[in-house]
Amino acid sequence: MSPTQPTLKNTKATGPVTIEMVAQLAGVSLSTVSRILNGTAVVSDAKKQAVDRAIAELDFVPNPMARSLAGGRSHSIGVITRAIDSPFYGAALRGIEETLDPAGYSSLFVSGHFDVNLEKRCFDLLRGRRVDGIIVLTGHLPDSNLKTYAKSLPLVVTGRTLKAKGLVSLDFDNFEGGRLATAHLLSLGHQKIAVITGEASHKDSTERLRGHCAALAAAGLPFDPRLVVAGDYLELGGVRAVEELLAQKIPFTGIFALNDQMAAGAALALHRLGKHIPSDYSLVGFDDLPQSVYAAPPLTTVRQPAYELGELAAECMIQLLKGESPSVKPPGPSLIVRESTRALERR
Amino acid sequence: MSPTQPTLKNTKATGPVTIEMVAQLAGVSLSTVSRILNGTAVVSDAKKQAVDRAIAELDFVPNPMARSLAGGRSHSIGVITRAIDSPFYGAALRGIEETLDPAGYSSLFVSGHFDVNLEKRCFDLLRGRRVDGIIVLTGHLPDSNLKTYAKSLPLVVTGRTLKAKGLVSLDFDNFEGGRLATAHLLSLGHQKIAVITGEASHKDSTERLRGHCAALAAAGLPFDPRLVVAGDYLELGGVRAVEELLAQKIPFTGIFALNDQMAAGAALALHRLGKHIPSDYSLVGFDDLPQSVYAAPPLTTVRQPAYELGELAAECMIQLLKGESPSVKPPGPSLIVRESTRALERR
DNA sequence: CTGAAAGCGCTTACAG
DNA sequence: CTGAAAGCGCTTACAG
């Protein structure tokens, strides 16, 4: 610090540095510092330099609460997810965090557990915290509610196709994903394919099943509803489904589990019953969870790029906040062939 | 609303309700409303009732930014974790969130990736956001740094034993966990036990290994360093370790992977090499990840109660914030016997 | 291009 | 027990 600088009330004293101290050190007004900080107006180069120097010297970081109060924006985005430790949405959360953060927004994650009432409560909580916008990862809220919410603040929703002002929806092509999975099994010669579904209330699940049927139809094969058994998107559902399926005594050689967690359960049940994958049954999952590549055997599955989806959702939110109307096409599904599927041997 | 009520500047107009509107509706001063809200002082019953009614009627939620600015506390706690989507720490994050939230604190999760420099940056970021305290889930920061940080704000750290003012450390007994795992293998008759370790810089890992050696010693068995191979706490490390181990041609029948992720990799490698668990090799992991119970076969492992640890860390933080000095004992390890271990058959 | 001033919505001594 | 007032640290019209 140069000896000619004016005396400061609080050079290196207690508590954090304030904008006032910066202004004083730089010899400019509060407003000027603020403008430089926010790039709100053109400022002479000399002052800018002085201020930058002062900021660096004092190690100044603006108080986010004060900034928010005065500016009317909290610089935080609410994210309603199934659960903070959801195996699938985890990557999406990371994608959101990693794109929101450099843009100066912090993320507030809340767990809605795919429950309408909880999700509503999450909304109230986030609004109470004055978030600038909300990202809803799928969830179970009715479209009508979402449209209403979008009237009061920017909204990005995944897993739907919805048109409304201040709202962007990012749908994933579950139908095509389902089609890919079954087409793969068919190409390997499997014609009797069992399906383990999610809950009927999950639109994802019904779409994936539709894709399955479409692939069957395209191959001129009949759809046997007896081979469709209801799971719950959790491992245990996969276990039970396989037990049920085998008890039925209706022959099949392929299994399409509508998500990887159920596929893991199915693999375990098969293992316990002494059946081998892929020599006895070929198994396809959906999602491509991080652990699926390390399953024994590694799981053939339909990849749903969760991280990228999170990134995209965050980018849309940033644009919405700027007053733009983002138009995006979410990444599509792709088949990842690993070791849980194999060509059917003619017997 | 009764017709006799005084006129409000802003009855049901735009924007959120403020404390001033509540005060006006209830016919009291701003300060009184604030006091009732915070339970800061005794208030006459009549006024309390009126204020409560007004709050309910207007659906008032205090502005957290204003509260923080004026009160000097942000009511938010920073949490430095390995990654927002970490398989192991996910449950801990949930435990933290679920106990901090009802206490009126929100959680700010940041990913330090077990990298000292990143973790330092996380610290700066969180301090910039003016969090009231920080919880560090293990991480790689040197103890000395932690002690320094603790001088400026309350700190809760897991995975260490550390004494300092304003700091509470919650260590997990990794030594005992390691001992349990190997004792289990020994009790099944396995005497040649391979160990797949984490990185040498992970204290967890070295402790677990020490526990292994202690169990061996207690059984009067020799420790063979050639059976110890270095992993990385990730699945791939487990895969490689098994390949290396089998290539060595040194016989062994038990494998202790120092975490479940490496155990999963080991299981996969074994599967690919045509080896069967548990008839060819018994495998024990560590952590008890949610997916380990659904591995094929379900993994025998040492349970480390992540959720409970998160809860405990959050509770300690709350106490620290109240000015108390929490003294706690973290939950201990327990052996979970599943299907990946079996008694050695005499050959 | 730049400053003085009002104001964001609360909390908290300070006086009754 | 309760009110008027100052102040938390910024942003943003409002005037130059």
XYZ file of C-alpha atoms (C1' of nucleotides) in Angstrom:
726
model
C 0.000 0.000 0.000
C 1.423 3.380 -0.904
C 2.087 5.777 1.965
C 0.078 8.537 0.253
C -3.178 6.677 0.362
C -5.957 8.134 2.454
C -6.607 6.702 5.856
C -9.063 3.868 5.902
C -11.631 3.372 8.570
C -10.823 -0.290 8.567
C -7.711 -1.307 6.747
C -7.288 -4.911 7.671
C -9.470 -5.092 10.689
C -12.137 -7.548 11.673
C -14.834 -8.772 9.382
C -14.941 -8.970 5.658
C -13.999 -6.182 3.321
C -16.828 -3.988 2.069
C -17.337 -2.154 -1.147
C -16.875 1.067 0.746
C -13.342 0.156 1.700
C -12.574 -0.611 -1.900
C -13.997 2.718 -3.032
C -11.948 4.531 -0.458
C -8.720 2.781 -1.352
C -9.289 3.408 -5.035
C -10.367 6.981 -4.472
C -13.701 6.647 -6.235
C -17.310 6.472 -5.208
C -19.265 3.473 -4.111
C -21.351 3.581 -7.261
C -18.323 3.389 -9.474
C -17.033 0.288 -7.780
C -20.416 -1.301 -8.080
C -20.596 -0.486 -11.765
C -17.205 -1.972 -12.444
C -18.128 -5.061 -10.491
C -21.262 -5.555 -12.499
C -20.131 -4.176 -15.842
C -23.203 -2.012 -15.601
C -21.744 1.047 -17.265
C -18.690 2.262 -19.083
C -16.040 3.529 -16.722
C -12.823 5.346 -17.468
C -9.848 3.113 -17.747
C -7.884 4.854 -15.047
C -10.567 4.352 -12.437
C -11.145 0.808 -13.509
C -7.485 0.037 -12.961
C -7.436 1.665 -9.570
C -10.516 -0.222 -8.508
C -9.246 -3.537 -9.779
C -6.059 -2.982 -7.874
C -7.921 -2.125 -4.708
C -10.112 -5.202 -5.052
C -7.105 -7.423 -5.448
C -5.228 -5.785 -2.617
C -8.084 -6.037 -0.168
C -9.129 -9.425 -1.446
C -12.650 -8.137 -1.741
C -15.576 -10.462 -2.393
C -18.997 -8.794 -2.635
C -21.479 -9.800 0.007
C -24.018 -11.900 -1.849
C -26.813 -11.115 0.579
C -26.424 -7.409 0.158
C -26.149 -7.815 -3.570
C -29.315 -9.831 -3.655
C -31.295 -7.561 -1.399
C -30.405 -4.452 -3.299
C -30.498 -5.990 -6.731
C -33.707 -7.884 -6.326
C -32.179 -11.117 -7.571
C -30.813 -13.869 -5.379
C -28.447 -15.338 -7.973
C -29.590 -18.757 -6.909
C -31.529 -21.370 -8.808
C -33.720 -23.986 -7.195
C -33.462 -27.535 -8.438
C -36.171 -30.035 -7.615
C -34.790 -33.526 -7.973
C -35.961 -36.955 -6.959
C -33.335 -37.176 -4.219
C -29.984 -35.597 -3.574
C -28.446 -39.064 -3.788
C -30.409 -40.403 -6.728
C -28.237 -42.746 -8.790
C -29.581 -41.453 -12.061
C -30.092 -37.758 -11.379
C -26.763 -37.381 -9.634
C -25.001 -36.743 -12.897
C -27.671 -34.242 -13.912
C -27.144 -32.338 -10.676
C -23.457 -32.186 -11.421
C -24.165 -30.909 -14.919
C -26.386 -28.197 -13.485
C -23.936 -27.215 -10.789
C -21.007 -27.055 -13.150
C -22.726 -24.756 -15.616
C -24.600 -22.573 -13.166
C -21.584 -21.908 -11.005
C -19.367 -20.164 -13.585
C -22.373 -18.084 -14.558
C -22.535 -16.748 -11.032
C -25.518 -18.713 -9.828
C -25.599 -21.115 -6.949
C -27.795 -24.165 -6.969
C -30.274 -25.083 -4.272
C -31.055 -28.767 -4.459
C -34.241 -30.071 -2.876
C -35.646 -33.568 -2.927
C -39.200 -34.064 -4.132
C -39.150 -37.863 -4.117
C -41.445 -37.948 -7.140
C -44.310 -37.064 -4.834
C -46.734 -34.367 -5.925
C -47.289 -32.914 -2.471
C -43.623 -32.894 -1.598
C -42.800 -31.296 -4.903
C -45.308 -28.549 -4.231
C -43.716 -27.991 -0.868
C -40.316 -27.804 -2.550
C -41.689 -25.087 -4.757
C -42.899 -23.052 -1.811
C -39.624 -23.559 -0.026
C -37.628 -22.387 -3.011
C -39.839 -19.382 -3.562
C -39.467 -18.568 0.085
C -35.739 -18.584 -0.482
C -36.284 -16.184 -3.355
C -34.598 -18.238 -6.046
C -34.462 -16.563 -9.434
C -35.682 -19.631 -11.267
C -36.459 -23.289 -10.797
C -35.340 -26.386 -12.645
C -37.582 -29.402 -12.231
C -36.018 -32.736 -13.066
C -39.015 -34.682 -14.314
C -40.998 -35.153 -11.112
C -44.689 -35.827 -10.857
C -46.267 -32.385 -10.833
C -49.139 -31.990 -13.279
C -48.384 -29.885 -16.328
C -51.067 -27.423 -15.303
C -49.258 -26.642 -12.055
C -46.022 -26.125 -13.890
C -47.646 -23.688 -16.273
C -49.034 -21.740 -13.355
C -45.670 -21.616 -11.625
C -44.044 -20.409 -14.829
C -46.110 -17.259 -14.634
C -44.266 -16.162 -11.542
C -40.718 -17.215 -12.338
C -38.577 -18.851 -15.043
C -38.967 -22.587 -15.177
C -37.056 -25.366 -16.903
C -38.623 -28.806 -16.811
C -37.210 -32.068 -18.056
C -39.162 -35.091 -19.124
C -42.056 -33.278 -20.778
C -43.114 -31.382 -23.794
C -44.832 -28.253 -22.671
C -45.383 -24.860 -24.225
C -45.730 -21.780 -22.068
C -44.196 -18.384 -21.627
C -41.177 -18.342 -19.326
C -41.000 -22.100 -19.438
C -38.769 -24.396 -21.388
C -39.248 -28.114 -21.426
C -36.586 -30.625 -22.312
C -38.016 -33.934 -23.248
C -36.042 -37.102 -23.701
C -37.051 -39.459 -26.458
C -38.012 -42.442 -24.352
C -40.014 -43.922 -27.171
C -36.992 -44.080 -29.438
C -34.908 -45.417 -26.574
C -37.357 -48.239 -26.038
C -37.390 -48.944 -29.725
C -33.595 -49.134 -29.859
C -33.425 -51.607 -26.994
C -35.919 -54.013 -28.449
C -34.592 -53.644 -31.982
C -31.188 -54.672 -30.635
C -32.619 -57.767 -28.988
C -34.513 -58.607 -32.173
C -31.393 -58.203 -34.270
C -29.760 -60.828 -32.092
C -32.565 -63.235 -32.829
C -34.552 -62.837 -29.626
C -38.244 -62.861 -30.427
C -39.720 -63.647 -27.032
C -38.862 -60.606 -24.990
C -39.997 -59.966 -21.453
C -40.368 -56.372 -20.281
C -40.026 -55.091 -16.741
C -41.772 -51.745 -16.521
C -41.677 -48.839 -14.073
C -44.763 -47.578 -12.334
C -47.642 -46.865 -14.667
C -47.628 -43.244 -13.500
C -44.155 -42.705 -14.947
C -44.574 -41.368 -18.412
C -40.972 -42.378 -19.173
C -41.888 -45.951 -18.562
C -45.004 -46.012 -20.718
C -43.104 -44.356 -23.547
C -40.300 -46.882 -23.388
C -42.858 -49.653 -23.502
C -44.489 -48.043 -26.538
C -41.096 -48.040 -28.226
C -40.746 -51.726 -27.454
C -44.105 -52.454 -29.049
C -43.223 -50.375 -32.082
C -40.027 -52.360 -32.628
C -41.963 -55.569 -32.344
C -44.559 -54.351 -34.808
C -41.908 -53.182 -37.236
C -40.507 -56.698 -37.200
C -43.957 -58.130 -37.766
C -43.881 -59.847 -34.390
C -46.788 -60.132 -31.968
C -46.809 -58.397 -28.607
C -47.499 -60.744 -25.732
C -48.824 -58.793 -22.735
C -48.153 -61.766 -20.477
C -44.461 -61.044 -20.833
C -44.865 -57.533 -19.454
C -44.505 -57.345 -15.700
C -44.717 -54.305 -13.495
C -41.645 -53.149 -11.596
C -40.995 -49.968 -9.654
C -37.778 -48.549 -11.127
C -35.901 -49.999 -8.148
C -33.673 -53.076 -7.908
C -36.157 -55.007 -5.836
C -38.777 -54.635 -8.542
C -36.378 -56.259 -10.971
C -35.777 -59.164 -8.620
C -39.479 -59.807 -8.154
C -40.263 -59.386 -11.806
C -37.832 -62.092 -12.828
C -39.181 -64.458 -10.198
C -42.675 -63.836 -11.473
C -41.634 -64.207 -15.068
C -39.908 -67.523 -14.530
C -42.775 -68.849 -12.440
C -45.108 -68.230 -15.366
C -43.347 -70.867 -17.468
C -43.913 -68.842 -20.610
C -40.696 -69.071 -22.602
C -38.615 -65.992 -23.393
C -34.943 -65.360 -24.066
C -34.630 -61.598 -23.928
C -35.359 -59.218 -21.074
C -35.794 -55.481 -21.410
C -35.731 -53.785 -18.015
C -36.992 -50.252 -18.364
C -34.188 -48.912 -16.201
C -30.759 -50.047 -15.069
C -31.676 -50.374 -11.425
C -34.326 -52.963 -12.276
C -31.880 -54.624 -14.663
C -29.468 -55.027 -11.752
C -32.214 -56.619 -9.717
C -33.128 -58.883 -12.616
C -29.501 -59.945 -13.008
C -29.316 -60.800 -9.331
C -32.512 -62.877 -9.416
C -31.272 -64.745 -12.467
C -27.947 -65.369 -10.780
C -29.652 -66.779 -7.722
C -31.826 -69.058 -9.806
C -28.730 -70.413 -11.487
C -29.394 -68.745 -14.818
C -26.566 -67.223 -16.757
C -26.399 -63.914 -18.606
C -26.069 -63.789 -21.579
C -26.031 -67.498 -22.393
C -29.459 -68.188 -20.890
C -30.977 -64.736 -21.154
C -29.977 -61.532 -22.854
C -30.630 -58.462 -20.718
C -30.973 -54.830 -21.749
C -31.372 -51.919 -19.350
C -32.078 -48.218 -19.722
C -30.239 -45.104 -18.417
C -26.622 -46.247 -18.404
C -25.936 -45.614 -14.747
C -22.268 -45.162 -13.860
C -22.146 -48.550 -12.179
C -23.736 -50.445 -15.077
C -20.491 -50.649 -16.952
C -19.040 -52.514 -13.972
C -21.898 -54.927 -13.484
C -20.992 -58.578 -13.954
C -21.566 -58.879 -16.847
C -21.408 -55.248 -17.988
C -24.901 -54.196 -18.958
C -26.094 -53.485 -22.451
C -28.316 -50.457 -22.077
C -29.819 -47.350 -23.613
C -27.794 -44.364 -22.660
C -29.631 -41.324 -21.374
C -27.035 -38.576 -21.040
C -27.957 -37.232 -17.635
C -24.966 -34.941 -17.243
C -25.568 -33.319 -20.597
C -29.247 -32.960 -19.800
C -28.353 -31.131 -16.605
C -25.978 -28.852 -18.484
C -28.622 -28.091 -21.051
C -31.265 -27.387 -18.452
C -28.926 -24.968 -16.721
C -28.041 -23.248 -19.978
C -31.705 -22.808 -20.764
C -32.275 -21.315 -17.349
C -29.472 -18.835 -17.857
C -30.963 -17.780 -21.160
C -34.422 -17.489 -19.686
C -32.983 -15.258 -16.992
C -31.520 -13.044 -19.684
C -34.954 -12.694 -21.180
C -34.179 -14.876 -24.151
C -36.335 -17.745 -25.331
C -34.057 -20.728 -25.730
C -34.960 -23.291 -28.318
C -33.059 -26.472 -27.860
C -33.145 -30.065 -28.792
C -32.097 -32.369 -25.990
C -29.586 -35.138 -26.681
C -31.142 -38.330 -27.972
C -30.864 -41.910 -26.786
C -28.136 -44.248 -27.937
C -27.662 -47.938 -27.543
C -24.614 -49.076 -25.609
C -23.846 -52.684 -26.366
C -21.896 -54.472 -23.661
C -21.795 -58.020 -22.445
C -25.275 -58.800 -21.192
C -26.691 -59.492 -24.641
C -25.702 -62.160 -27.146
C -27.079 -63.682 -30.325
C -29.663 -66.353 -29.656
C -28.348 -69.798 -30.373
C -30.666 -71.930 -32.426
C -31.568 -74.919 -30.367
C -60.376 -9.517 5.814
C -62.578 -7.453 8.090
C -63.949 -4.193 6.658
C -62.681 -2.246 9.671
C -59.035 -2.970 9.071
C -56.790 -0.062 8.247
C -55.896 0.600 4.658
C -52.764 -1.116 3.490
C -50.287 0.351 1.118
C -50.148 -2.935 -0.662
C -52.815 -5.416 0.267
C -52.415 -8.130 -2.261
C -50.431 -6.364 -4.885
C -47.341 -7.383 -6.770
C -44.266 -8.805 -5.192
C -43.839 -10.733 -2.021
C -45.280 -9.710 1.305
C -42.983 -7.772 3.606
C -42.733 -7.603 7.333
C -44.055 -4.082 7.167
C -47.326 -5.248 5.670
C -47.676 -7.797 8.423
C -47.012 -5.150 11.073
C -49.588 -2.883 9.544
C -52.254 -5.569 9.304
C -51.616 -6.643 12.877
C -51.465 -3.081 14.139
C -48.056 -3.394 15.738
C -44.584 -2.189 14.962
C -42.027 -3.768 12.707
C -39.838 -4.657 15.655
C -42.591 -6.581 17.333
C -43.211 -8.720 14.292
C -39.522 -9.419 14.018
C -39.328 -10.417 17.651
C -42.218 -12.804 17.346
C -40.700 -14.293 14.248
C -37.425 -14.919 15.970
C -38.653 -15.580 19.463
C -36.202 -12.896 20.463
C -38.235 -11.405 23.283
C -41.369 -11.967 25.269
C -44.384 -10.417 23.623
C -47.899 -9.997 24.956
C -50.242 -12.747 23.985
C -52.714 -10.458 22.296
C -50.158 -9.005 19.911
C -48.705 -12.389 19.236
C -52.085 -13.668 18.184
C -52.723 -10.686 15.942
C -49.352 -11.051 14.293
C -49.727 -14.772 13.788
C -53.092 -14.153 12.173
C -51.652 -11.505 9.903
C -48.773 -13.731 8.892
C -51.140 -16.533 8.023
C -53.520 -14.248 6.179
C -50.840 -12.643 4.075
C -48.943 -15.886 3.670
C -45.807 -14.105 4.756
C -42.370 -15.667 4.397
C -39.438 -13.552 5.597
C -36.944 -12.560 2.960
C -33.865 -14.616 3.746
C -31.483 -12.135 2.146
C -32.733 -9.284 4.274
C -32.685 -11.470 7.333
C -29.114 -12.449 6.636
C -27.864 -8.985 5.858
C -29.372 -7.468 8.962
C -28.722 -10.391 11.240
C -25.168 -11.036 10.166
C -25.792 -14.744 9.642
C -26.594 -16.357 6.329
C -28.352 -19.409 7.742
C -26.485 -21.507 5.265
C -23.848 -24.155 5.802
C -21.201 -25.055 3.277
C -20.494 -28.712 2.640
C -17.322 -29.768 0.901
C -17.790 -33.215 -0.538
C -15.885 -35.340 -2.974
C -18.533 -34.855 -5.671
C -22.205 -34.020 -5.683
C -22.834 -37.416 -7.261
C -20.423 -39.468 -5.200
C -21.800 -42.974 -4.670
C -20.604 -43.122 -1.098
C -21.071 -39.552 0.117
C -24.515 -39.209 -1.465
C -26.145 -40.682 1.600
C -24.118 -38.411 3.850
C -25.296 -35.371 1.904
C -28.854 -36.512 2.388
C -28.259 -36.941 6.103
C -26.873 -33.418 6.296
C -29.651 -31.885 4.266
C -32.367 -33.605 6.222
C -31.105 -32.429 9.581
C -29.986 -28.946 8.617
C -33.209 -28.078 6.853
C -35.607 -28.403 9.793
C -33.144 -26.368 11.832
C -33.551 -23.505 9.380
C -30.261 -23.873 7.583
C -29.790 -24.504 3.929
C -26.905 -26.543 2.614
C -24.449 -25.425 -0.035
C -22.773 -28.428 -1.584
C -19.484 -28.007 -3.396
C -17.250 -30.624 -4.938
C -13.619 -30.749 -3.897
C -12.734 -33.967 -5.719
C -10.303 -34.916 -2.970
C -7.895 -32.382 -4.390
C -6.150 -30.051 -1.981
C -6.183 -27.044 -4.269
C -9.782 -27.496 -5.270
C -10.757 -27.928 -1.668
C -9.053 -24.675 -0.779
C -10.938 -22.977 -3.565
C -14.158 -24.458 -2.218
C -13.354 -22.891 1.095
C -12.881 -19.470 -0.428
C -16.040 -19.843 -2.436
C -18.063 -20.758 0.610
C -16.622 -17.963 2.677
C -17.424 -15.620 -0.166
C -20.982 -16.798 0.102
C -20.835 -16.026 3.796
C -21.816 -19.443 5.063
C -22.149 -19.682 8.832
C -20.106 -22.862 9.039
C -18.495 -25.528 6.943
C -18.695 -29.299 7.007
C -15.812 -31.099 5.335
C -16.459 -34.688 4.376
C -13.008 -36.191 4.721
C -11.171 -34.575 1.825
C -7.446 -34.123 1.516
C -6.772 -30.827 3.247
C -3.936 -30.966 5.750
C -4.999 -30.844 9.379
C -3.077 -27.628 9.834
C -5.215 -25.855 7.243
C -8.351 -27.085 8.898
C -7.228 -25.768 12.243
C -6.540 -22.397 10.717
C -9.933 -22.276 9.054
C -11.596 -23.203 12.317
C -10.376 -19.946 13.786
C -12.622 -17.973 11.487
C -15.750 -20.113 11.448
C -17.240 -23.304 12.905
C -15.955 -26.436 11.266
C -17.009 -30.052 11.325
C -14.666 -32.539 9.692
C -15.141 -36.231 9.138
C -12.443 -38.828 8.755
C -9.995 -37.378 11.266
C -9.242 -36.963 14.877
C -8.424 -33.365 15.502
C -8.629 -31.109 18.509
C -9.189 -27.404 18.129
C -11.538 -24.685 19.282
C -14.599 -24.297 17.072
C -13.835 -27.558 15.358
C -15.316 -30.970 15.818
C -13.926 -34.014 14.109
C -15.833 -37.209 13.496
C -13.584 -40.091 12.820
C -14.664 -43.467 11.588
C -12.933 -46.531 12.936
C -11.382 -47.787 9.726
C -8.903 -49.885 11.608
C -11.638 -51.864 13.315
C -13.501 -52.125 10.025
C -10.474 -53.632 8.356
C -10.020 -55.985 11.229
C -13.643 -57.146 11.005
C -13.372 -57.888 7.304
C -10.261 -59.990 7.575
C -11.401 -61.710 10.763
C -14.507 -62.777 8.856
C -12.470 -64.231 6.030
C -10.224 -65.997 8.519
C -13.198 -67.450 10.353
C -14.260 -69.021 7.076
C -10.894 -70.697 6.757
C -9.289 -68.323 4.269
C -5.672 -67.796 5.201
C -4.268 -66.454 1.952
C -5.996 -63.116 1.570
C -5.285 -60.597 -1.128
C -5.904 -56.916 -0.393
C -6.777 -54.223 -2.897
C -5.954 -50.868 -1.360
C -6.919 -47.279 -2.088
C -4.367 -44.626 -2.812
C -1.621 -44.439 -0.230
C -2.609 -40.834 0.485
C -6.000 -41.948 1.777
C -5.698 -42.388 5.484
C -8.886 -44.499 5.418
C -7.134 -46.971 3.240
C -3.988 -47.291 5.282
C -6.041 -47.736 8.428
C -8.128 -50.477 6.889
C -4.956 -52.217 5.836
C -3.596 -51.929 9.344
C -6.774 -53.583 10.604
C -6.221 -56.382 8.139
C -2.697 -56.948 9.411
C -3.886 -56.872 13.000
C -6.427 -59.601 12.305
C -3.766 -61.677 10.645
C -1.425 -61.181 13.555
C -4.124 -62.038 16.061
C -4.582 -65.336 14.245
C -0.860 -65.939 14.291
C -0.716 -65.776 10.522
C 2.012 -64.127 8.448
C 1.358 -61.025 6.344
C 2.433 -61.431 2.742
C 3.037 -58.021 1.141
C 2.997 -59.574 -2.311
C -0.733 -60.078 -1.897
C -1.323 -56.374 -1.373
C -1.972 -54.494 -4.602
C -2.673 -50.815 -5.035
C -6.049 -49.692 -6.336
C -7.602 -46.245 -6.558
C -10.962 -46.584 -4.785
C -12.598 -46.835 -8.217
C -14.014 -49.839 -10.054
C -11.263 -49.850 -12.624
C -8.649 -50.182 -9.920
C -10.398 -53.330 -8.741
C -10.396 -54.774 -12.240
C -6.703 -54.164 -12.697
C -5.798 -55.372 -9.248
C -7.418 -58.733 -9.839
C -5.688 -59.114 -13.184
C -2.390 -58.343 -11.541
C -3.058 -60.657 -8.645
C -3.928 -63.619 -10.845
C -0.964 -62.995 -13.097
C 1.312 -63.301 -10.084
C 0.418 -66.961 -9.640
C 0.666 -66.633 -5.888
C -2.246 -68.596 -4.473
C -4.971 -66.936 -2.436
C -8.642 -67.633 -1.780
C -9.903 -64.501 -0.116
C -9.976 -60.938 -1.399
C -10.473 -57.873 0.716
C -11.185 -54.820 -1.430
C -10.826 -51.699 0.652
C -14.004 -50.225 -0.772
C -17.117 -51.496 -2.531
C -16.373 -49.782 -5.806
C -13.121 -51.697 -6.145
C -14.913 -54.854 -5.012
C -17.330 -54.399 -7.905
C -14.415 -54.062 -10.288
C -12.779 -57.130 -8.793
C -15.980 -59.121 -9.194
C -16.187 -58.098 -12.829
C -12.580 -59.085 -13.533
C -13.099 -62.424 -11.863
C -16.277 -62.973 -13.860
C -14.476 -62.264 -17.094
C -11.674 -64.629 -16.224
C -14.208 -67.354 -15.625
C -13.770 -67.394 -11.867
C -16.751 -67.772 -9.612
C -17.606 -65.918 -6.415
C -17.759 -67.326 -3.783
C -16.822 -70.850 -4.850
C -13.446 -69.852 -6.295
C -12.818 -66.700 -4.277
C -14.482 -65.079 -1.326
C -14.767 -61.312 -1.661
C -15.276 -58.664 1.008
C -15.769 -54.981 0.351
C -15.983 -51.875 2.513
C -18.631 -49.092 2.751
C -21.840 -50.950 1.953
C -22.906 -48.826 -0.981
C -26.628 -48.911 -1.772
C -25.991 -50.978 -4.889
C -23.795 -53.579 -3.165
C -26.770 -55.476 -1.844
C -27.884 -55.950 -5.452
C -24.571 -57.037 -6.860
C -24.467 -60.540 -8.253
C -23.661 -62.057 -5.839
C -24.652 -59.591 -3.107
C -21.484 -58.313 -1.518
C -20.275 -59.097 1.956
C -18.911 -55.824 3.245
C -18.138 -53.590 6.173
C -20.905 -51.103 6.641
C -19.962 -47.488 7.101
C -23.171 -45.640 7.956
C -22.863 -42.627 5.693
C -26.334 -41.263 6.262
C -25.932 -41.355 10.014
C -22.525 -39.765 9.729
C -24.054 -36.900 7.756
C -26.778 -36.462 10.334
C -24.240 -36.419 13.104
C -22.017 -33.915 11.344
C -24.992 -31.611 10.843
C -26.056 -31.951 14.461
C -22.567 -31.060 15.597
C -22.601 -28.015 13.348
C -25.894 -26.852 14.808
C -24.501 -27.185 18.305
C -21.311 -25.395 17.360
C -23.420 -22.565 15.981
C -25.208 -22.332 19.306
C -21.870 -21.925 21.000
C -21.897 -25.386 22.513
C -19.032 -27.866 22.316
C -20.499 -31.111 21.085
C -18.830 -34.293 22.191
C -19.927 -37.234 20.134
C -18.888 -40.691 19.220
C -19.502 -41.565 15.586
C -21.204 -44.838 14.709
C -18.816 -47.762 14.395
C -18.270 -50.279 11.618
C -20.244 -53.490 11.333
C -19.807 -56.521 9.176
C -22.602 -57.295 6.735
C -22.392 -60.891 5.616
C -24.003 -61.556 2.268
C -23.294 -63.989 -0.521
C -19.805 -63.166 -1.764
C -18.049 -65.058 1.014
C -18.168 -68.743 1.837
C -16.249 -71.225 3.981
C -13.136 -72.479 2.286
C -13.472 -76.063 1.178
C -10.583 -78.265 2.114
C -9.014 -79.551 -1.014
C -18.385 9.041 -17.251
C -19.458 9.689 -12.103
C -21.450 10.893 -7.332
C -24.935 11.526 -3.639
C -28.924 9.453 -2.086
C -32.664 6.425 -1.605
C -33.982 1.957 -0.808
C -33.935 -3.396 -0.737
C -36.392 -6.003 3.970
C -34.924 -7.225 7.748
C -32.468 -7.160 13.033
C -31.011 -5.042 16.977
C -29.313 -1.950 20.306
C -31.402 2.170 22.336
C -34.828 4.265 24.829
C -38.859 4.169 27.119
C -43.394 -5.367 26.872
C -42.815 -2.182 22.657
C -41.496 1.566 19.148
C -38.500 4.651 16.398
C -34.235 4.586 14.311
C -29.895 3.136 12.702
C -27.611 0.022 9.968
C -26.363 -4.511 7.399
C -23.660 -3.885 2.177
C -24.995 -3.506 -1.824
C -27.736 -1.561 -6.588
C -29.888 1.757 -9.166
C -32.478 5.534 -10.745
C -31.559 10.512 -10.473
C -28.864 14.273 -11.491
C -25.067 16.239 -13.298
